mmCIF file of C-alpha atoms and ligand atoms in Angstrom:
data_model
loop_
_atom_site.group_PDB
_atom_site.id
_atom_site.type_symbol
_atom_site.label_atom_id
_atom_site.label_comp_id
_atom_site.label_asym_id
_atom_site.label_seq_id
_atom_site.Cartn_x
_atom_site.Cartn_y
_atom_site.Cartn_z
ATOM 1 C CA MET L 1 23.051 27.902 7.205
ATOM 2 C CA THR L 2 20.903 30.722 8.469
ATOM 3 C CA GLY L 3 17.144 30.713 8.882
ATOM 4 C CA LYS L 4 15.009 28.355 10.931
ATOM 5 C CA MET L 5 13.185 25.161 10.074
ATOM 6 C CA GLU L 6 9.452 25.573 9.603
ATOM 7 C CA TYR L 7 6.822 22.992 10.591
ATOM 8 C CA LEU L 8 3.411 21.735 9.507
ATOM 9 C CA THR L 9 1.054 21.066 12.421
ATOM 10 C CA PHE L 10 -1.222 18.031 12.132
ATOM 11 C CA PHE L 11 -4.820 18.063 13.399
ATOM 12 C CA ASN L 12 -3.588 16.028 16.404
ATOM 13 C CA GLY L 13 -0.951 18.618 17.354
ATOM 14 C CA HIS L 14 2.088 16.672 16.103
ATOM 15 C CA LYS L 15 4.527 18.769 14.079
ATOM 16 C CA MET L 16 6.296 17.687 10.898
ATOM 17 C CA PRO L 17 9.463 19.530 9.760
ATOM 18 C CA ILE L 18 8.465 21.044 6.424
ATOM 19 C CA LEU L 19 11.682 19.894 4.774
ATOM 20 C CA GLY L 20 12.766 16.274 4.967
ATOM 21 C CA LEU L 21 15.071 13.839 3.237
ATOM 22 C CA GLY L 22 13.640 11.546 0.562
ATOM 23 C CA THR L 23 15.351 8.169 0.332
ATOM 24 C CA ALA L 24 13.696 6.317 -2.579
ATOM 25 C CA HIS L 25 16.279 4.567 -4.769
ATOM 26 C CA ALA L 26 19.070 5.265 -2.263
ATOM 27 C CA LEU L 27 20.590 1.986 -1.199
ATOM 28 C CA GLY L 28 23.369 0.388 0.844
ATOM 29 C CA ASP L 29 26.355 2.352 2.003
ATOM 30 C CA ASP L 30 25.199 5.432 0.077
ATOM 31 C CA ILE L 31 22.090 5.925 2.177
ATOM 32 C CA GLU L 32 23.823 5.172 5.481
ATOM 33 C CA LYS L 33 26.391 7.874 4.704
ATOM 34 C CA ALA L 34 23.689 10.241 3.436
ATOM 35 C CA ILE L 35 21.686 9.921 6.675
ATOM 36 C CA ASP L 36 24.833 10.623 8.648
ATOM 37 C CA ALA L 37 25.581 13.722 6.558
ATOM 38 C CA ALA L 38 21.950 14.863 6.635
ATOM 39 C CA LEU L 39 21.691 14.640 10.444
ATOM 40 C CA GLU L 40 24.949 16.593 10.722
ATOM 41 C CA ILE L 41 23.506 19.323 8.474
ATOM 42 C CA GLY L 42 20.335 19.488 10.580
ATOM 43 C CA TYR L 43 17.754 17.324 8.775
ATOM 44 C CA ARG L 44 15.382 15.725 11.289
ATOM 45 C CA HIS L 45 12.582 14.507 8.981
ATOM 46 C CA ILE L 46 13.472 11.323 7.095
ATOM 47 C CA ASP L 47 11.116 9.636 4.667
ATOM 48 C CA THR L 48 11.496 5.969 3.809
ATOM 49 C CA ALA L 49 9.326 2.959 2.921
ATOM 50 C CA GLN L 50 9.568 -0.786 3.214
ATOM 51 C CA ARG L 51 9.502 -0.845 -0.588
ATOM 52 C CA TYR L 52 12.722 1.210 -0.776
ATOM 53 C CA ASN L 53 14.769 -1.635 0.757
ATOM 54 C CA ASN L 54 16.863 0.710 2.853
ATOM 55 C CA GLU L 55 15.260 0.754 6.320
ATOM 56 C CA ALA L 56 18.009 -1.378 7.882
ATOM 57 C CA GLN L 57 20.750 0.997 6.689
ATOM 58 C CA ILE L 58 18.754 4.019 7.845
ATOM 59 C CA GLY L 59 18.169 2.278 11.176
ATOM 60 C CA ARG L 60 21.911 1.736 11.661
ATOM 61 C CA ALA L 61 22.683 5.401 11.041
ATOM 62 C CA LEU L 62 19.871 6.550 13.358
ATOM 63 C CA LYS L 63 20.973 4.203 16.145
ATOM 64 C CA LYS L 64 24.502 5.564 16.002
ATOM 65 C CA TRP L 65 23.191 9.092 16.473
ATOM 66 C CA LEU L 66 20.675 8.180 19.166
ATOM 67 C CA ASP L 67 23.229 6.097 21.127
ATOM 68 C CA SER L 68 25.779 8.909 20.984
ATOM 69 C CA GLY L 69 23.276 11.236 22.672
ATOM 70 C CA LYS L 70 23.822 13.851 19.931
ATOM 71 C CA ILE L 71 20.158 13.568 19.062
ATOM 72 C CA LYS L 72 17.003 12.632 20.972
ATOM 73 C CA ARG L 73 14.247 10.439 19.539
ATOM 74 C CA GLU L 74 11.680 13.199 20.036
ATOM 75 C CA ASP L 75 13.724 15.517 17.805
ATOM 76 C CA LEU L 76 13.362 13.139 14.849
ATOM 77 C CA PHE L 77 10.397 12.790 12.514
ATOM 78 C CA ILE L 78 10.542 9.386 10.844
ATOM 79 C CA VAL L 79 8.084 8.372 8.136
ATOM 80 C CA THR L 80 7.697 4.931 6.610
ATOM 81 C CA LYS L 81 5.074 3.193 4.504
ATOM 82 C CA LEU L 82 3.069 -0.012 4.256
ATOM 83 C CA PRO L 83 4.197 -1.894 1.130
ATOM 84 C CA LEU L 84 1.736 -2.492 -1.707
ATOM 85 C CA THR L 85 1.957 -6.228 -1.013
ATOM 86 C CA GLY L 86 0.620 -5.511 2.495
ATOM 87 C CA ASN L 87 -2.587 -3.692 1.563
ATOM 88 C CA ARG L 88 -4.833 -5.979 3.641
ATOM 89 C CA ALA L 89 -5.932 -5.393 7.250
ATOM 90 C CA GLU L 90 -4.277 -8.571 8.539
ATOM 91 C CA CYS L 91 -0.867 -7.539 7.097
ATOM 92 C CA VAL L 92 -0.460 -4.083 8.611
ATOM 93 C CA GLU L 93 0.858 -4.987 12.066
ATOM 94 C CA LYS L 94 3.366 -7.476 10.642
ATOM 95 C CA HIS L 95 4.801 -4.935 8.193
ATOM 96 C CA LEU L 96 4.999 -2.058 10.668
ATOM 97 C CA LYS L 97 6.703 -4.309 13.224
ATOM 98 C CA GLN L 98 9.222 -5.325 10.548
ATOM 99 C CA SER L 99 9.891 -1.670 9.668
ATOM 100 C CA LEU L 100 10.357 -0.758 13.342
ATOM 101 C CA HIS L 101 12.725 -3.699 13.768
ATOM 102 C CA ASP L 102 14.803 -2.610 10.765
ATOM 103 C CA LEU L 103 14.741 1.078 11.723
ATOM 104 C CA GLN L 104 15.616 0.091 15.327
ATOM 105 C CA LEU L 105 12.820 2.309 16.639
ATOM 106 C CA ASP L 106 9.875 1.817 19.025
ATOM 107 C CA TYR L 107 7.561 3.994 16.963
ATOM 108 C CA VAL L 108 7.413 5.987 13.739
ATOM 109 C CA ASP L 109 6.099 9.530 13.643
ATOM 110 C CA LEU L 110 3.997 8.855 10.573
ATOM 111 C CA TYR L 111 2.928 5.596 8.934
ATOM 112 C CA LEU L 112 1.459 5.863 5.437
ATOM 113 C CA ILE L 113 -0.398 3.460 3.172
ATOM 114 C CA HIS L 114 2.099 3.664 0.307
ATOM 115 C CA HIS L 115 -0.381 3.263 -2.525
ATOM 116 C CA PRO L 116 -4.110 2.617 -2.998
ATOM 117 C CA VAL L 117 -3.371 -0.326 -5.321
ATOM 118 C CA GLY L 118 -2.756 -3.663 -3.613
ATOM 119 C CA PHE L 119 -0.652 -6.618 -4.707
ATOM 120 C CA GLN L 120 -0.732 -10.219 -3.591
ATOM 121 C CA ASP L 121 1.872 -11.060 -0.984
ATOM 122 C CA LEU L 122 3.961 -13.478 -3.026
ATOM 123 C CA ASP L 123 7.574 -14.187 -2.311
ATOM 124 C CA PRO L 124 9.504 -12.894 -5.347
ATOM 125 C CA LYS L 125 11.853 -15.874 -4.972
ATOM 126 C CA ASP L 126 8.960 -18.237 -5.744
ATOM 127 C CA ASN L 127 7.367 -16.023 -8.288
ATOM 128 C CA GLY L 128 10.109 -14.960 -10.674
ATOM 129 C CA GLU L 129 9.816 -11.368 -9.362
ATOM 130 C CA GLU L 130 6.419 -11.062 -10.953
ATOM 131 C CA MET L 131 3.954 -9.006 -8.922
ATOM 132 C CA LEU L 132 0.276 -9.972 -9.122
ATOM 133 C CA LEU L 133 -2.519 -7.534 -8.371
ATOM 134 C CA ASP L 134 -4.860 -8.161 -5.450
ATOM 135 C CA MET L 135 -8.182 -7.004 -6.893
ATOM 136 C CA ASN L 136 -9.909 -7.034 -3.465
ATOM 137 C CA THR L 137 -8.139 -4.076 -1.866
ATOM 138 C CA ASP L 138 -10.489 -2.455 0.673
ATOM 139 C CA HIS L 139 -9.283 0.860 2.052
ATOM 140 C CA VAL L 140 -11.853 1.058 4.843
ATOM 141 C CA SER L 141 -10.851 -2.189 6.577
ATOM 142 C CA LEU L 142 -7.193 -1.424 5.862
ATOM 143 C CA TRP L 143 -7.523 1.953 7.573
ATOM 144 C CA LYS L 144 -8.970 0.335 10.718
ATOM 145 C CA ALA L 145 -5.777 -1.713 10.978
ATOM 146 C CA MET L 146 -3.767 1.509 10.551
ATOM 147 C CA GLU L 147 -5.724 3.053 13.451
ATOM 148 C CA ASP L 148 -4.848 0.014 15.588
ATOM 149 C CA GLN L 149 -1.174 0.917 15.092
ATOM 150 C CA VAL L 150 -1.753 4.326 16.686
ATOM 151 C CA ASP L 151 -3.595 2.654 19.591
ATOM 152 C CA ALA L 152 -0.661 0.245 20.039
ATOM 153 C CA GLY L 153 1.832 3.144 20.105
ATOM 154 C CA ARG L 154 3.683 2.008 17.004
ATOM 155 C CA ALA L 155 2.730 5.139 14.974
ATOM 156 C CA ARG L 156 2.117 8.654 16.294
ATOM 157 C CA SER L 157 0.116 9.644 13.197
ATOM 158 C CA ILE L 158 -1.154 7.798 10.136
ATOM 159 C CA GLY L 159 -1.763 8.888 6.572
ATOM 160 C CA LEU L 160 -1.993 8.059 2.884
ATOM 161 C CA SER L 161 0.167 8.265 -0.202
ATOM 162 C CA ASN L 162 -0.777 8.391 -3.882
ATOM 163 C CA PHE L 163 -4.514 8.375 -3.043
ATOM 164 C CA ASN L 164 -6.775 10.587 -5.169
ATOM 165 C CA ALA L 165 -9.395 12.902 -3.653
ATOM 166 C CA ARG L 166 -12.234 10.365 -3.858
ATOM 167 C CA GLN L 167 -10.126 7.729 -2.126
ATOM 168 C CA VAL L 168 -8.973 10.159 0.566
ATOM 169 C CA LYS L 169 -12.560 11.214 1.219
ATOM 170 C CA ARG L 170 -13.729 7.613 1.637
ATOM 171 C CA VAL L 171 -11.048 6.872 4.247
ATOM 172 C CA TRP L 172 -11.613 10.219 5.952
ATOM 173 C CA ARG L 173 -15.383 9.581 6.250
ATOM 174 C CA SER L 174 -14.932 6.129 7.782
ATOM 175 C CA ALA L 175 -12.032 7.075 10.051
ATOM 176 C CA ARG L 176 -12.018 7.024 13.841
ATOM 177 C CA ILE L 177 -8.476 8.467 13.659
ATOM 178 C CA LYS L 178 -8.262 10.838 10.691
ATOM 179 C CA PRO L 179 -5.411 10.771 8.158
ATOM 180 C CA ALA L 180 -2.927 13.487 9.179
ATOM 181 C CA ASN L 181 -0.978 13.668 5.931
ATOM 182 C CA LEU L 182 -1.192 12.802 2.239
ATOM 183 C CA GLN L 183 2.063 12.249 0.357
ATOM 184 C CA VAL L 184 1.815 12.794 -3.392
ATOM 185 C CA GLU L 185 3.915 13.838 -6.357
ATOM 186 C CA LEU L 186 4.145 17.622 -6.267
ATOM 187 C CA HIS L 187 6.507 20.033 -7.991
ATOM 188 C CA VAL L 188 6.402 23.219 -10.007
ATOM 189 C CA TYR L 189 5.201 21.387 -13.165
ATOM 190 C CA PHE L 190 2.531 19.463 -11.218
ATOM 191 C CA GLN L 191 1.292 21.727 -8.465
ATOM 192 C CA GLN L 192 -1.835 19.783 -7.426
ATOM 193 C CA SER L 193 -3.828 22.935 -6.653
ATOM 194 C CA GLU L 194 -7.237 21.179 -6.478
ATOM 195 C CA LEU L 195 -5.927 18.369 -4.285
ATOM 196 C CA ARG L 196 -4.258 20.935 -2.001
ATOM 197 C CA ALA L 197 -7.518 22.841 -1.567
ATOM 198 C CA PHE L 198 -9.420 19.596 -0.994
ATOM 199 C CA CYS L 199 -6.999 18.448 1.733
ATOM 200 C CA ARG L 200 -6.937 21.868 3.381
ATOM 201 C CA ALA L 201 -10.698 21.623 3.842
ATOM 202 C CA LEU L 202 -10.280 18.237 5.593
ATOM 203 C CA ASP L 203 -7.310 19.444 7.711
ATOM 204 C CA ILE L 204 -4.973 16.964 6.027
ATOM 205 C CA THR L 205 -1.419 18.231 5.450
ATOM 206 C CA ILE L 206 0.433 17.425 2.223
ATOM 207 C CA CYS L 207 3.983 16.263 1.626
ATOM 208 C CA GLY L 208 5.320 16.496 -1.932
ATOM 209 C CA TYR L 209 7.584 13.807 -3.345
ATOM 210 C CA ILE L 210 10.020 14.351 -6.229
ATOM 211 C CA PRO L 211 9.881 18.100 -5.417
ATOM 212 C CA LEU L 212 12.726 18.776 -7.862
ATOM 213 C CA GLY L 213 10.992 16.794 -10.580
ATOM 214 C CA ALA L 214 13.440 13.889 -10.145
ATOM 215 C CA PRO L 215 16.197 15.344 -12.294
ATOM 216 C CA GLY L 216 18.519 12.400 -11.611
ATOM 217 C CA VAL L 217 18.627 9.003 -13.244
ATOM 218 C CA ARG L 218 17.189 6.252 -11.128
ATOM 219 C CA PRO L 219 19.474 3.276 -10.480
ATOM 220 C CA PRO L 220 17.990 -0.067 -11.468
ATOM 221 C CA GLY L 221 16.167 -1.836 -8.642
ATOM 222 C CA ARG L 222 14.179 -5.033 -8.839
ATOM 223 C CA ALA L 223 13.240 -5.409 -12.476
ATOM 224 C CA ALA L 224 9.509 -5.338 -11.770
ATOM 225 C CA ILE L 225 9.541 -2.021 -9.894
ATOM 226 C CA THR L 226 12.068 -0.007 -11.886
ATOM 227 C CA VAL L 227 10.770 3.235 -13.318
ATOM 228 C CA ASP L 228 11.912 3.604 -16.916
ATOM 229 C CA ALA L 229 13.360 7.137 -16.873
ATOM 230 C CA SER L 230 13.468 7.306 -20.685
ATOM 231 C CA LYS L 231 9.666 7.030 -20.777
ATOM 232 C CA MET L 232 9.172 9.941 -18.398
ATOM 233 C CA PRO L 233 8.394 13.460 -19.645
ATOM 234 C CA LYS L 234 11.350 15.778 -20.144
ATOM 235 C CA ARG L 235 12.601 16.866 -16.750
ATOM 236 C CA ASP L 236 13.992 20.356 -17.022
ATOM 237 C CA GLN L 237 12.841 22.242 -13.938
ATOM 238 C CA MET L 238 16.415 22.527 -12.770
ATOM 239 C CA THR L 239 17.364 24.454 -15.922
ATOM 240 C CA ASN L 240 14.076 26.252 -16.542
ATOM 241 C CA PRO L 241 14.970 29.911 -17.397
ATOM 242 C CA VAL L 242 12.024 31.325 -15.416
ATOM 243 C CA VAL L 243 13.234 29.488 -12.309
ATOM 244 C CA SER L 244 16.842 30.507 -13.063
ATOM 245 C CA GLN L 245 15.900 34.174 -13.239
ATOM 246 C CA ILE L 246 14.213 34.099 -9.832
ATOM 247 C CA ALA L 247 17.123 32.088 -8.422
ATOM 248 C CA GLN L 248 19.624 34.679 -9.656
ATOM 249 C CA LYS L 249 17.647 37.508 -8.097
ATOM 250 C CA HIS L 250 17.800 35.821 -4.676
ATOM 251 C CA GLY L 251 21.370 34.521 -5.022
ATOM 252 C CA LYS L 252 20.055 30.969 -4.731
ATOM 253 C CA THR L 253 20.088 27.846 -6.930
ATOM 254 C CA ASN L 254 17.142 26.597 -8.985
ATOM 255 C CA ALA L 255 16.726 23.683 -6.577
ATOM 256 C CA GLN L 256 16.462 26.099 -3.649
ATOM 257 C CA VAL L 257 13.814 28.183 -5.426
ATOM 258 C CA LEU L 258 11.810 25.055 -6.351
ATOM 259 C CA LEU L 259 11.865 23.867 -2.734
ATOM 260 C CA ARG L 260 11.104 27.309 -1.315
ATOM 261 C CA TYR L 261 8.101 27.571 -3.623
ATOM 262 C CA ILE L 262 6.631 24.321 -2.274
ATOM 263 C CA ILE L 263 7.297 25.363 1.329
ATOM 264 C CA GLN L 264 5.565 28.704 0.767
ATOM 265 C CA LEU L 265 2.552 26.828 -0.612
ATOM 266 C CA GLY L 266 2.340 25.281 2.867
ATOM 267 C CA VAL L 267 3.424 21.848 1.638
ATOM 268 C CA ALA L 268 6.279 19.702 3.024
ATOM 269 C CA ALA L 269 9.023 18.676 0.581
ATOM 270 C CA ILE L 270 11.326 15.653 0.685
ATOM 271 C CA PRO L 271 14.077 16.103 -1.927
ATOM 272 C CA LYS L 272 16.289 13.058 -2.269
ATOM 273 C CA SER L 273 20.032 13.388 -2.387
ATOM 274 C CA THR L 274 22.987 11.296 -1.284
ATOM 275 C CA ASN L 275 25.490 14.025 -2.132
ATOM 276 C CA PRO L 276 26.588 16.109 0.927
ATOM 277 C CA ASP L 277 26.848 19.390 -1.045
ATOM 278 C CA ARG L 278 23.355 18.980 -2.478
ATOM 279 C CA LEU L 279 22.005 17.860 0.891
ATOM 280 C CA ARG L 280 23.345 21.109 2.355
ATOM 281 C CA GLN L 281 22.017 23.178 -0.525
ATOM 282 C CA ASN L 282 18.518 21.676 -0.291
ATOM 283 C CA PHE L 283 18.386 22.352 3.451
ATOM 284 C CA ASP L 284 19.462 25.982 3.067
ATOM 285 C CA VAL L 285 16.053 27.363 2.107
ATOM 286 C CA PHE L 286 14.961 29.149 5.276
ATOM 287 C CA ASP L 287 16.914 32.398 4.911
ATOM 288 C CA PHE L 288 15.013 33.894 1.987
ATOM 289 C CA GLU L 289 11.444 34.427 0.896
ATOM 290 C CA LEU L 290 9.848 34.438 -2.545
ATOM 291 C CA SER L 291 7.772 37.557 -3.175
ATOM 292 C CA ALA L 292 4.094 37.411 -4.148
ATOM 293 C CA GLU L 293 5.215 38.221 -7.689
ATOM 294 C CA ASP L 294 7.748 35.332 -7.685
ATOM 295 C CA MET L 295 4.998 33.018 -6.410
ATOM 296 C CA ASP L 296 2.636 34.145 -9.209
ATOM 297 C CA THR L 297 5.346 33.644 -11.834
ATOM 298 C CA LEU L 298 6.125 30.130 -10.594
ATOM 299 C CA GLU L 299 2.428 29.271 -10.430
ATOM 300 C CA GLN L 300 2.296 29.834 -14.200
ATOM 301 C CA LEU L 301 4.728 26.916 -14.736
ATOM 302 C CA ASP L 302 2.087 24.396 -13.634
ATOM 303 C CA LYS L 303 1.228 21.934 -16.422
ATOM 304 C CA GLY L 304 -1.606 20.355 -14.417
ATOM 305 C CA PRO L 305 -2.035 16.569 -14.815
ATOM 306 C CA ALA L 306 0.222 16.682 -17.918
ATOM 307 C CA GLY L 307 3.103 17.467 -15.537
ATOM 308 C CA ARG L 308 2.697 14.212 -13.630
ATOM 309 C CA GLN L 309 5.780 12.007 -13.908
ATOM 310 C CA VAL L 310 4.912 8.994 -11.781
ATOM 311 C CA ARG L 311 2.096 6.800 -13.035
ATOM 312 C CA ALA L 312 1.946 3.007 -12.902
ATOM 313 C CA PHE L 313 5.436 1.718 -12.127
ATOM 314 C CA ILE L 314 4.156 -1.649 -13.320
ATOM 315 C CA PRO L 315 1.810 -1.231 -16.318
ATOM 316 C CA GLU L 316 -0.763 -3.721 -14.919
ATOM 317 C CA MET L 317 -1.385 -1.394 -11.972
ATOM 318 C CA ALA L 318 -3.645 0.637 -14.241
ATOM 319 C CA ASN L 319 -6.030 -2.373 -14.328
ATOM 320 C CA HIS L 320 -6.616 -2.305 -10.569
ATOM 321 C CA PRO L 321 -10.030 -0.976 -9.442
ATOM 322 C CA GLU L 322 -8.243 1.443 -7.085
ATOM 323 C CA TYR L 323 -5.725 2.763 -9.633
ATOM 324 C CA PRO L 324 -5.711 6.439 -8.573
ATOM 325 C CA PHE L 325 -4.374 8.462 -11.477
ATOM 326 C CA ASN L 326 -7.234 8.397 -13.978
ATOM 327 C CA ALA L 327 -9.123 10.949 -11.866
ATOM 328 C CA HIS L 328 -8.379 14.611 -12.533
ATOM 329 C CA TYR L 329 -7.214 14.887 -8.878
HETATM 330 P P1 A2P U 1 21.935 13.148 -5.965
HETATM 331 O O1 A2P U 1 21.451 12.140 -4.953
HETATM 332 O O2 A2P U 1 23.135 12.690 -6.718
HETATM 333 O O3 A2P U 1 22.094 14.532 -5.347
HETATM 334 P P2 A2P U 1 13.756 14.370 -6.416
HETATM 335 O O4 A2P U 1 13.804 14.475 -4.928
HETATM 336 O O5 A2P U 1 12.926 15.424 -7.067
HETATM 337 O O6 A2P U 1 13.409 12.964 -6.869
HETATM 338 O O7 A2P U 1 15.233 14.622 -6.964
HETATM 339 C C1 A2P U 1 16.241 13.722 -6.643
HETATM 340 C C2 A2P U 1 17.289 13.717 -7.707
HETATM 341 O O8 A2P U 1 17.809 15.041 -7.880
HETATM 342 C C3 A2P U 1 18.437 12.847 -7.355
HETATM 343 O O9 A2P U 1 18.883 12.233 -8.537
HETATM 344 C C4 A2P U 1 19.499 13.793 -6.806
HETATM 345 O O10 A2P U 1 20.768 13.297 -7.127
HETATM 346 C C5 A2P U 1 19.204 15.072 -7.564
HETATM 347 N N1 A2P U 1 19.354 16.276 -6.730
HETATM 348 C C6 A2P U 1 18.978 16.438 -5.440
HETATM 349 N N2 A2P U 1 19.233 17.687 -5.028
HETATM 350 C C7 A2P U 1 19.773 18.345 -6.076
HETATM 351 C C8 A2P U 1 20.258 19.681 -6.270
HETATM 352 N N3 A2P U 1 20.218 20.565 -5.278
HETATM 353 N N4 A2P U 1 20.749 19.989 -7.490
HETATM 354 C C9 A2P U 1 20.788 19.082 -8.496
HETATM 355 N N5 A2P U 1 20.356 17.809 -8.380
HETATM 356 C C10 A2P U 1 19.844 17.441 -7.184
#
C-alpha cells in the first residue's frame, strides 16, 4: 500500500483515522481473525457496539497485539456504542464499563449513543426476545451521563449515532462537553449533504456507516434485530457503471472509488469486511485522488432520502417519539 492515512480532528484536538473497520454483523472467530488481519494491514480505527455482540472477540485480538508490543494503545482509535436498551442516564456507566471489560481496555476513544430511540432493559431470556420501547427517552439527561464518562476517563470523546439534525442540536445546546462525532448512514446514494453542512457549522465530524451501501447479505442475528435484506432497496453501487468508469480511469475498484469519494467529502468511512483481500483493498485508498469532475459526477448519484437503506430494524421503532428518520435530515 502506498499513500498515508488521513485524519479528522475533533473540536477537542483528538484525531480519528478517516478510514476504519466496521464490525456490525461480524461474529465469533470471523471477527477475531478479521481484526488480526486488519491490524496487520494497518487499520487502527475499529468501530464496534455492544449491540453487535462481538466486543469480547475484538478485545481478545486487541490484547494480543497490545501485549506483543507491536502496537501501542495510543495508536488505536476504538469506538463503541451505548445499546438502545441502555438509553437512560442511570444505565450509561454500567454499559460502558461492560464494554471496556469485554474490549479489555481502560478507555475508548469515542463512545456514541447508538440510537435516539430507547428500549426497556428487559432480559431477552425472560421476554421471548421481544424488545419493548421505552417511551420516556430523554436525550438531555442521557447526555449528562455521557459527559460523566469523559470526566471519569472512560471515554476520550463522546458522540451520537442515527440522530437527526433537530436531535443533534438539542444535545449540542445542552452540552457541557460537546458531541465530537455523529455516525450515520452515508454512501453515494445517500450523501446527507444537508446534515453534513449542519454538523460542519457545529464543529461535529461525521462518520459514515455502510459506506459501500451494504452490498453483502447480512447473516441472521437475534430474530428481533435482524435486518431483512430482501426488503431493502436494490443495492448496486458496487456495479454502478458511472462508478465503474471512474474506477477504471484510476485503476481502482468500485469499492475504492466509493470510499475515496466519502473521504474527499471530509467524512470518515467504516467499511465492514472479514475477508483479508477486501480488507486490504478498502484500506488502499490513499494513493489516488478523485478530480473535481469525478466528485461532481459522483455527487449526481445521490438519491437523497430515497437512498436511505436503514430505517427501523424493528417496525415498532417508528412509533417512538424520538424515531429520527421521518425528518428530511
Ligand atoms: P465481506 O465481509 O465478505 O468482505 P458496508 O460496509 O457498506 O456495510 O459493506 C459491507 C459488505 O460489503 C460486507 O458484506 C462485505 O462482505 C462486503 N464488502 C466489503 N468490502 C468489499 C469490497 N471491497 N468489495 C466487495 N464487497 C465488499
